[in-house]
Short mmCIF file of C-alpha atoms in Angstrom, two decimals:
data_model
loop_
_atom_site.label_atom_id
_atom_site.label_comp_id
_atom_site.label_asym_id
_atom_site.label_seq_id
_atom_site.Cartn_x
_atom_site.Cartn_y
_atom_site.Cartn_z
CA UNK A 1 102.47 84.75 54.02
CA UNK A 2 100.78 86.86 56.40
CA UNK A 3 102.48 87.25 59.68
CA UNK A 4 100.16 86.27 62.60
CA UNK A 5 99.46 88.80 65.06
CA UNK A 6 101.42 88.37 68.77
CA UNK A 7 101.18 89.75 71.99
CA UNK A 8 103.17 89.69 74.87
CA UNK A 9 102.67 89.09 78.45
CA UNK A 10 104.52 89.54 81.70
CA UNK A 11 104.09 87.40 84.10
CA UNK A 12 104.27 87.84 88.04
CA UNK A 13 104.63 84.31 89.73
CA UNK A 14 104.09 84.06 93.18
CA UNK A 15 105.17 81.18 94.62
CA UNK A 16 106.74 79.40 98.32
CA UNK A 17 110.64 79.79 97.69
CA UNK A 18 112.12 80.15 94.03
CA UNK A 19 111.31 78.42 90.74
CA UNK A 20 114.05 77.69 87.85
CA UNK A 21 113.22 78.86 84.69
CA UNK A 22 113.01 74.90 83.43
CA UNK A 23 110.18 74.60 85.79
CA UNK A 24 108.28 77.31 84.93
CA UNK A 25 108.21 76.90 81.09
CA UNK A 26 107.23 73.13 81.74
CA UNK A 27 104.27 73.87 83.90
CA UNK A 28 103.18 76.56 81.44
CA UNK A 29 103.46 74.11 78.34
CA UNK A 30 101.90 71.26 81.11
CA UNK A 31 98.80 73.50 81.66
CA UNK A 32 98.33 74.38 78.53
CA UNK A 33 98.44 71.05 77.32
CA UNK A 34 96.22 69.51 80.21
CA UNK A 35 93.59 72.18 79.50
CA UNK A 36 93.51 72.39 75.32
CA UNK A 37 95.36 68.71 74.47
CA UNK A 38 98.92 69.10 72.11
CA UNK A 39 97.31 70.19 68.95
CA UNK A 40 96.01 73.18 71.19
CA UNK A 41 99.27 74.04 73.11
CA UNK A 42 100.76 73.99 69.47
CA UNK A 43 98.27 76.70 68.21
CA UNK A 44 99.55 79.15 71.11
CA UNK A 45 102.71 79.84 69.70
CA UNK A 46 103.88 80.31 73.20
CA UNK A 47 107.65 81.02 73.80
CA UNK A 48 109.43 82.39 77.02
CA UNK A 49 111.23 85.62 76.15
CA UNK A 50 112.95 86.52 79.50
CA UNK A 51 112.67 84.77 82.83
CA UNK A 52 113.72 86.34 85.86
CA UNK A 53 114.54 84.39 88.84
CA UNK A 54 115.05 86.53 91.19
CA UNK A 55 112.31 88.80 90.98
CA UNK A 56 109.95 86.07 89.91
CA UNK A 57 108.75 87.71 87.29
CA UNK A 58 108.64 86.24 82.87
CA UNK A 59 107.92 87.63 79.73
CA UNK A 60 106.34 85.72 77.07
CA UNK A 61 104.42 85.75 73.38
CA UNK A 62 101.65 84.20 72.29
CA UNK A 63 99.92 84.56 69.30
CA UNK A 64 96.29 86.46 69.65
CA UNK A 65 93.87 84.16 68.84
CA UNK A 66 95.33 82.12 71.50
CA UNK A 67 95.65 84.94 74.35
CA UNK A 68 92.43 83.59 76.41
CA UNK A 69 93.41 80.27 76.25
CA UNK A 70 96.79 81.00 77.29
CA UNK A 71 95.20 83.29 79.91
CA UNK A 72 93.35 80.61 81.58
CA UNK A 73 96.22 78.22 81.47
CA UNK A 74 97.99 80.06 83.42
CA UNK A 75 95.15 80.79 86.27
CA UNK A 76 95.23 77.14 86.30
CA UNK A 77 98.91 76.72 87.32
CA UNK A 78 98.42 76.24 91.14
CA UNK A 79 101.56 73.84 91.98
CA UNK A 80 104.97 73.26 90.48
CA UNK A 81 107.34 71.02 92.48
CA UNK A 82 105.24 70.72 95.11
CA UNK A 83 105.06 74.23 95.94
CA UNK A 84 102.28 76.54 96.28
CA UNK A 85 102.12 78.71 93.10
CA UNK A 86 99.68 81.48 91.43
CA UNK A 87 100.76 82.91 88.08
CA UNK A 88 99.14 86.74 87.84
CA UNK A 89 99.61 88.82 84.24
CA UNK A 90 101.15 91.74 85.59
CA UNK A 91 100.82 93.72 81.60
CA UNK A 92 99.60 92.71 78.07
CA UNK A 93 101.05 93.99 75.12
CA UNK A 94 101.75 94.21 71.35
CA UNK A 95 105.51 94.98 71.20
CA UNK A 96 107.87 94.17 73.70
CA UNK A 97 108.84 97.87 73.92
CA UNK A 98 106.04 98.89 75.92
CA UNK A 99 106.36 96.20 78.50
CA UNK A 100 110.26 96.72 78.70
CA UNK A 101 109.83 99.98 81.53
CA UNK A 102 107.68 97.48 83.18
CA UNK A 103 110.33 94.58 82.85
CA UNK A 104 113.11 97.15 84.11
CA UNK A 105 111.73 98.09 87.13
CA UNK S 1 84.08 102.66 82.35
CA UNK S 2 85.72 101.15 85.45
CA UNK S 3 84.53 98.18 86.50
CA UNK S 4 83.82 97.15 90.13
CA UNK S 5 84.85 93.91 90.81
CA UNK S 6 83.30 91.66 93.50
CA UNK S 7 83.85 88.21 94.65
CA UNK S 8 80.43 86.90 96.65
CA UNK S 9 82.62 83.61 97.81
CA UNK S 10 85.91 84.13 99.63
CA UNK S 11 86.10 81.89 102.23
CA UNK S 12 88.05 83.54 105.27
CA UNK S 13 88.78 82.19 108.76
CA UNK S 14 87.09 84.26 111.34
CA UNK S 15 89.28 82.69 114.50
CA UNK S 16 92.27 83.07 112.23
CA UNK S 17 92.78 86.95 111.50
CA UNK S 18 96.51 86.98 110.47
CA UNK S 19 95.58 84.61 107.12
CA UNK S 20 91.89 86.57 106.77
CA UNK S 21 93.91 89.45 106.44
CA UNK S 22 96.62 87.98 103.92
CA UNK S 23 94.23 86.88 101.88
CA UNK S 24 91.83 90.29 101.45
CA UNK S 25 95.29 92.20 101.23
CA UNK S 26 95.95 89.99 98.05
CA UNK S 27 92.12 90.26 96.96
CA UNK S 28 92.81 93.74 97.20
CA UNK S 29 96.07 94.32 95.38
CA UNK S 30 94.51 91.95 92.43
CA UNK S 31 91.83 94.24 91.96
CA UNK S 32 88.76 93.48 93.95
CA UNK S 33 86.78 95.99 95.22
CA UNK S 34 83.86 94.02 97.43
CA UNK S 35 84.31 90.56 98.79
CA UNK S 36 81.57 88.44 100.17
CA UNK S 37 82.93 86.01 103.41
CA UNK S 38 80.36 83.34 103.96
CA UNK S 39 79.83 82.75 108.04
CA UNK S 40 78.16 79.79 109.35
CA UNK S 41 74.20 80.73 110.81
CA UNK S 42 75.23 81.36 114.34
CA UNK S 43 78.43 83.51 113.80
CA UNK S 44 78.86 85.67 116.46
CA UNK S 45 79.24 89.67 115.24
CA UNK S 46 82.04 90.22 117.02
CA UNK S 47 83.49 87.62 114.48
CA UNK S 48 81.75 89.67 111.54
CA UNK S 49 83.00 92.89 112.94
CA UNK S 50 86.51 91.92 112.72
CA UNK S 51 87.15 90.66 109.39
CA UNK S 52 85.32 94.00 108.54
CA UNK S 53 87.69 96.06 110.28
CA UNK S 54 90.72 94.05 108.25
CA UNK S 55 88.69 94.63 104.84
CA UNK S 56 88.24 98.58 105.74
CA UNK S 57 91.91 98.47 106.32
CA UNK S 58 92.35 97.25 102.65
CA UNK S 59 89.89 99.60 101.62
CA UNK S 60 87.79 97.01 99.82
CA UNK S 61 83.65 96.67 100.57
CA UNK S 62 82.82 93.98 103.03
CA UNK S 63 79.51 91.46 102.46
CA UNK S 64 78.37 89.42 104.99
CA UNK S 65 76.69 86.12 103.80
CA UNK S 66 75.32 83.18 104.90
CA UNK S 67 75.42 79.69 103.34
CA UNK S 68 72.38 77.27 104.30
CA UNK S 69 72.86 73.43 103.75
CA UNK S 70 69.14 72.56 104.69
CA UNK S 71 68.26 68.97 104.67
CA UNK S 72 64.57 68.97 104.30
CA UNK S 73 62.41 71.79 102.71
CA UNK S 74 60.74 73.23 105.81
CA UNK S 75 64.25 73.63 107.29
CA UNK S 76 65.48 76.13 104.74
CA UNK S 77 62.07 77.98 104.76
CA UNK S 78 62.27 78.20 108.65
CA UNK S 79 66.36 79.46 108.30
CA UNK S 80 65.48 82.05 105.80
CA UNK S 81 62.83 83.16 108.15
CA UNK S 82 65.59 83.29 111.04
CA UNK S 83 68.48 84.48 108.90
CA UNK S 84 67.37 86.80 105.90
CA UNK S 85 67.08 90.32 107.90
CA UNK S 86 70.76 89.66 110.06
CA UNK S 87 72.80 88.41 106.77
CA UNK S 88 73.35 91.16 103.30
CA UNK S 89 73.70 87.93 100.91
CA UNK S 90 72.17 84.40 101.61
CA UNK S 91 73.20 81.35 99.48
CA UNK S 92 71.90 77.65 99.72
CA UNK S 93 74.50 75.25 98.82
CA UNK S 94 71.62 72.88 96.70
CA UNK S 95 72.72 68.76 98.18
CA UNK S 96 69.36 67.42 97.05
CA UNK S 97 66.75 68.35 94.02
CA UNK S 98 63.75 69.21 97.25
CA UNK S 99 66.65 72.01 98.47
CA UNK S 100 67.45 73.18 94.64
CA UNK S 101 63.67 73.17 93.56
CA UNK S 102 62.72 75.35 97.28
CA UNK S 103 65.56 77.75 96.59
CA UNK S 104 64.61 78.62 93.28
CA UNK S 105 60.72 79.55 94.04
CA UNK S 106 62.26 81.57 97.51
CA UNK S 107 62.58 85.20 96.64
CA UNK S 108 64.50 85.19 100.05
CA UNK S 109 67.35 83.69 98.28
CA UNK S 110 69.87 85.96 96.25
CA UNK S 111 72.55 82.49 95.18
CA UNK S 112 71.78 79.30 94.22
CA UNK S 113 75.09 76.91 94.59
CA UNK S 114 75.60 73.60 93.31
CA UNK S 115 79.04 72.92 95.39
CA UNK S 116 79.29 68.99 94.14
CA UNK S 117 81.47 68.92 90.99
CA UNK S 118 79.76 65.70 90.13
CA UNK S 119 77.42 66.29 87.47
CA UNK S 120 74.74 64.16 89.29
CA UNK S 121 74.42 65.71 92.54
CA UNK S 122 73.85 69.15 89.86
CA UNK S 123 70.62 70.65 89.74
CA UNK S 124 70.72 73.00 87.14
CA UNK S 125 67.39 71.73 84.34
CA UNK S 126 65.06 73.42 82.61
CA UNK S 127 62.45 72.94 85.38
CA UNK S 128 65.13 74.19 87.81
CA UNK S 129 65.95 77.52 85.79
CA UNK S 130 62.08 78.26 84.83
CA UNK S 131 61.65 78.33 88.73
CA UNK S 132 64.89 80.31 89.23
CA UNK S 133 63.76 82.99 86.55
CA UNK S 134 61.12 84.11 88.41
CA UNK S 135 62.77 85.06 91.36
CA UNK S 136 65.12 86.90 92.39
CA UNK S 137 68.38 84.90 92.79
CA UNK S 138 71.08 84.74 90.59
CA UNK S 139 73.03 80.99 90.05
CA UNK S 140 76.67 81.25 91.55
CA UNK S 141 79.35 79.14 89.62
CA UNK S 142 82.70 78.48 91.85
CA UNK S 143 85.82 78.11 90.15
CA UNK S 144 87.67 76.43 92.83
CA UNK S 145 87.02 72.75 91.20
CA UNK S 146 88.96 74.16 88.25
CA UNK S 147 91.99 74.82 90.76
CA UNK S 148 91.34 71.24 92.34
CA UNK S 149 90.38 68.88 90.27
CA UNK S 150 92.37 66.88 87.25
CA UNK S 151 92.44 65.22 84.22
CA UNK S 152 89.02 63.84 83.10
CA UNK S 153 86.78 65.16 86.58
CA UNK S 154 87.51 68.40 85.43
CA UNK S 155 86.68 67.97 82.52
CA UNK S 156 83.35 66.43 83.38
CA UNK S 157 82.60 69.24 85.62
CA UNK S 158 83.69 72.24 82.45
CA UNK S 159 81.21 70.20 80.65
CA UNK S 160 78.33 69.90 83.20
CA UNK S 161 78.73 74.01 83.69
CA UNK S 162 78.64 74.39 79.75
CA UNK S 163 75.52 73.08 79.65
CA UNK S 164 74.05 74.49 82.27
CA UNK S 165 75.19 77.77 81.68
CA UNK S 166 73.20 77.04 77.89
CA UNK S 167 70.55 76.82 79.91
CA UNK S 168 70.72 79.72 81.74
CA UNK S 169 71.09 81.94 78.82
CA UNK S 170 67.79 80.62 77.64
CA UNK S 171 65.78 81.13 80.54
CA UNK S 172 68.42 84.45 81.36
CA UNK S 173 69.22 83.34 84.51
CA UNK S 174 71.73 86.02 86.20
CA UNK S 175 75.22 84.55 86.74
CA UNK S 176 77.39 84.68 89.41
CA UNK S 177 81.33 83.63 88.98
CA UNK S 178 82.91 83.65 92.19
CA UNK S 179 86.55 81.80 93.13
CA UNK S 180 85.03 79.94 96.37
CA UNK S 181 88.88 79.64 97.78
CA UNK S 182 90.06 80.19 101.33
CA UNK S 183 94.05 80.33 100.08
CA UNK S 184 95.64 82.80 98.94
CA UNK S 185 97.54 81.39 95.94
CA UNK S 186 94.59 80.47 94.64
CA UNK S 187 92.73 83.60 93.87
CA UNK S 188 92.89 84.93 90.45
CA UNK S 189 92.58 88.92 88.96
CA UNK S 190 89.09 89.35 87.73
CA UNK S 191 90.28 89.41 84.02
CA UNK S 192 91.84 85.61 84.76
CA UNK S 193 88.35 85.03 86.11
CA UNK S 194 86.91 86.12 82.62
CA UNK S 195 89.64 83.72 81.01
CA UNK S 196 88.55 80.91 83.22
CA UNK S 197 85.01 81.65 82.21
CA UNK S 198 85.46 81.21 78.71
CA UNK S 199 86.27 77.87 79.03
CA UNK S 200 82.38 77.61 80.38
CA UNK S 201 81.06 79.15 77.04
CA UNK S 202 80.92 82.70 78.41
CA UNK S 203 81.84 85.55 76.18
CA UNK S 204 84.06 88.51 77.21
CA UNK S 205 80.70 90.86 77.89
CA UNK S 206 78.95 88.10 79.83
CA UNK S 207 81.52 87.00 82.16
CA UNK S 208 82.40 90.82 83.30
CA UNK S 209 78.86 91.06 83.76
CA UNK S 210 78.98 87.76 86.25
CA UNK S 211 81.81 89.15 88.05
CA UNK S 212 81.01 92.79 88.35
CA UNK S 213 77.55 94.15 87.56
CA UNK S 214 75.53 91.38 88.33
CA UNK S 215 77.07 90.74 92.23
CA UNK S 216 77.54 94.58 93.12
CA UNK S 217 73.72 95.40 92.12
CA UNK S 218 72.46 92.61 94.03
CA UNK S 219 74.41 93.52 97.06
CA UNK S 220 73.25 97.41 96.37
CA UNK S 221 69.97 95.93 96.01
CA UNK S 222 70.32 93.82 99.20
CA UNK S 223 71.99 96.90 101.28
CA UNK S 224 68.28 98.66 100.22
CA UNK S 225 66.01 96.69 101.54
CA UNK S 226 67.89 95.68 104.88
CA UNK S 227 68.09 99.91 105.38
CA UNK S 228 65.50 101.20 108.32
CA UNK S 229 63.20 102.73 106.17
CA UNK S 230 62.82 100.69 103.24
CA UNK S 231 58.71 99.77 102.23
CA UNK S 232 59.32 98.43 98.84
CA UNK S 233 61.54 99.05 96.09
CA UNK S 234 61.73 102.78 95.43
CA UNK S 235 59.39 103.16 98.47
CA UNK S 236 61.35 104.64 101.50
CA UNK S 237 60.18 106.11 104.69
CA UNK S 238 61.49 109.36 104.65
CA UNK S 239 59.81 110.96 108.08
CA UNK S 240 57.83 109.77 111.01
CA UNK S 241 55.98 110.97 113.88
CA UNK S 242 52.84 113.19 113.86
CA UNK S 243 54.08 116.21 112.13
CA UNK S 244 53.92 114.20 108.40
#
């Protein structure tokens, strides 16, 4: 079987105080959902590789034919837990090598 | 090719310059290089001057516009007499089909606005866009219901845009996508704005088009004609006096 294609995304998240990583993979999966129903949020293949509290910053994959739809799930994230929040993709990428200088700094 | 991004509908608060400022930094650092702040008719320019200052600051391109709510037909016709040489970009927010249908046939008018998400109060028909083609103005689609609204509204509303952005291919209508916000978490980079977009039925090409080259060459276009020597277009008065 043909392995699909992926790509990988880091995330800034800008947001009123801090976020747990629990929270933030729930409102992606919400929005995604919301926007494109289960059967949708299934296709994405979405998974959170690294989530980093402190600097509010994520990485995650998606597959490709999904990236716009993930894309404008995540514009749509404007509250989690009652806060003010705006989700910006910082980097796009194939491998997570190329994002990881990005990541590090 | 670099694009030039350009949002025509940031809404800023001239009497409250620390959160103006906040929020063109961020358009900034996301990528925008021209903003559009609407001001009510009788804005003062001291008010205009200032937010200009902040947006020179941030080094991104400053628009002034005005947004008319007319009631009746003959009051829009008599503010875009008032208002068209003192504002770069005029919109009419379109409450009733007698504003929508006047907007379209004025060549005064660069962006026609249907603010109500409700697909009723939405002018956007065939008779609407024929009208609209022959002009100049361009239809300006806000994606702040998108941030707002919920459940099945917003999906009422995606669906009321789909179709009338099918209709505005046909009759190619110019688009407009601007984010119509006044906060800061909820502006978007232009590429999200392209995402967001897509869920109208615009492709990749179109919706960089509606968020790039379309605003910045009306706003060129508009910059033109308000200059001191401008006739007509490509017409310019170069010298004067009785030495020509």
């Amino acid at each position: 079987m043909k392995r699909s294609k992926r790509r990988y995304l880091l995330l800034q998240i800008d947001v009123e105080g801090s976020l747990n990583e629990r929270e933030f993979l729930d409102a992606i999966w919400g929005s995604i959902a919301r926007l494109y129903g289960e059967n949708g949020a299934s296709l994405t293949n979405m998974s959170l590789i690294k989530y980093d509290e402190e600097k509010k910053s994520a990485l995650i994959r998606v597959s490709l034919s999904a990236l716009q739809s993930v894309r404008a799930s995540l514009a749509l994230i404007t509250r989690i837990s009652d806060r003010s929040v705006a989700v910006q993709v910082i980097k796009i990428s194939g491998t997570i090598k190329s994002l990881g200088a990005r990541t590090a700094q | 090719m670099k694009h030039i991004f350009a949002d025509l509908h940031l809404r800023l608060n001239p009497k409250n310059l620390a959160s103006a400022s906040r929020i063109v930094t961020k358009a900034a650092s996301l990528g925008y290089d021209l903003i559009a702040v609407p001001f009510l008719p009788d804005t003062q320019k001291e008010e205009m001057d200032k937010l200009s200052e902040i947006c020179k600051s941030a080094k991104i391109d400053f628009v002034n516009r005005v947004d008319l709510q007319a009631r009746t037909r003959d009051q829009l016709i008599s503010q875009l007499r008032k208002l068209r040489r003192r504002y770069e970009l005029i919109c009419v927010s379109c409450e009733t089909k007698e504003i929508a249908r006047q907007a379209a046939k004025d060549r005064r008018v660069d962006l026609i606005n249907f603010p109500s998400a409700d697909y009723t109060r939405r002018f956007l028909d065939k008779a609407e866009a024929e009208l609209i083609c022959n002009s100049l103005a361009a239809w300006e689609i806000d994606a702040k219901p998108l941030f707002l609204l919920e459940g099945s509204s917003r999906a009422r509303f995606i669906s009321s845009v789909r179709r009338e952005i099918s209709i505005a291919k046909d009759f190619k209508i110019p688009i407009v996508i601007s984010s119509g916000v006044s906060n800061e978490f909820l502006l978007r980079k232009p590429r999200e704005m392209v995402a967001l977009a897509g869920l109208f039925g615009l492709d990749e090409a179109s919706a960089l088009k509606a968020i790039s080259t379309t605003p910045v060459s009306m706003v060129k276009r508009n910059r033109e004609k308000l200059g001191p020597g401008f006739v007509a277009p490509g017409i310019d008065v170069m010298k004067e006096g009785d030495d020509c």
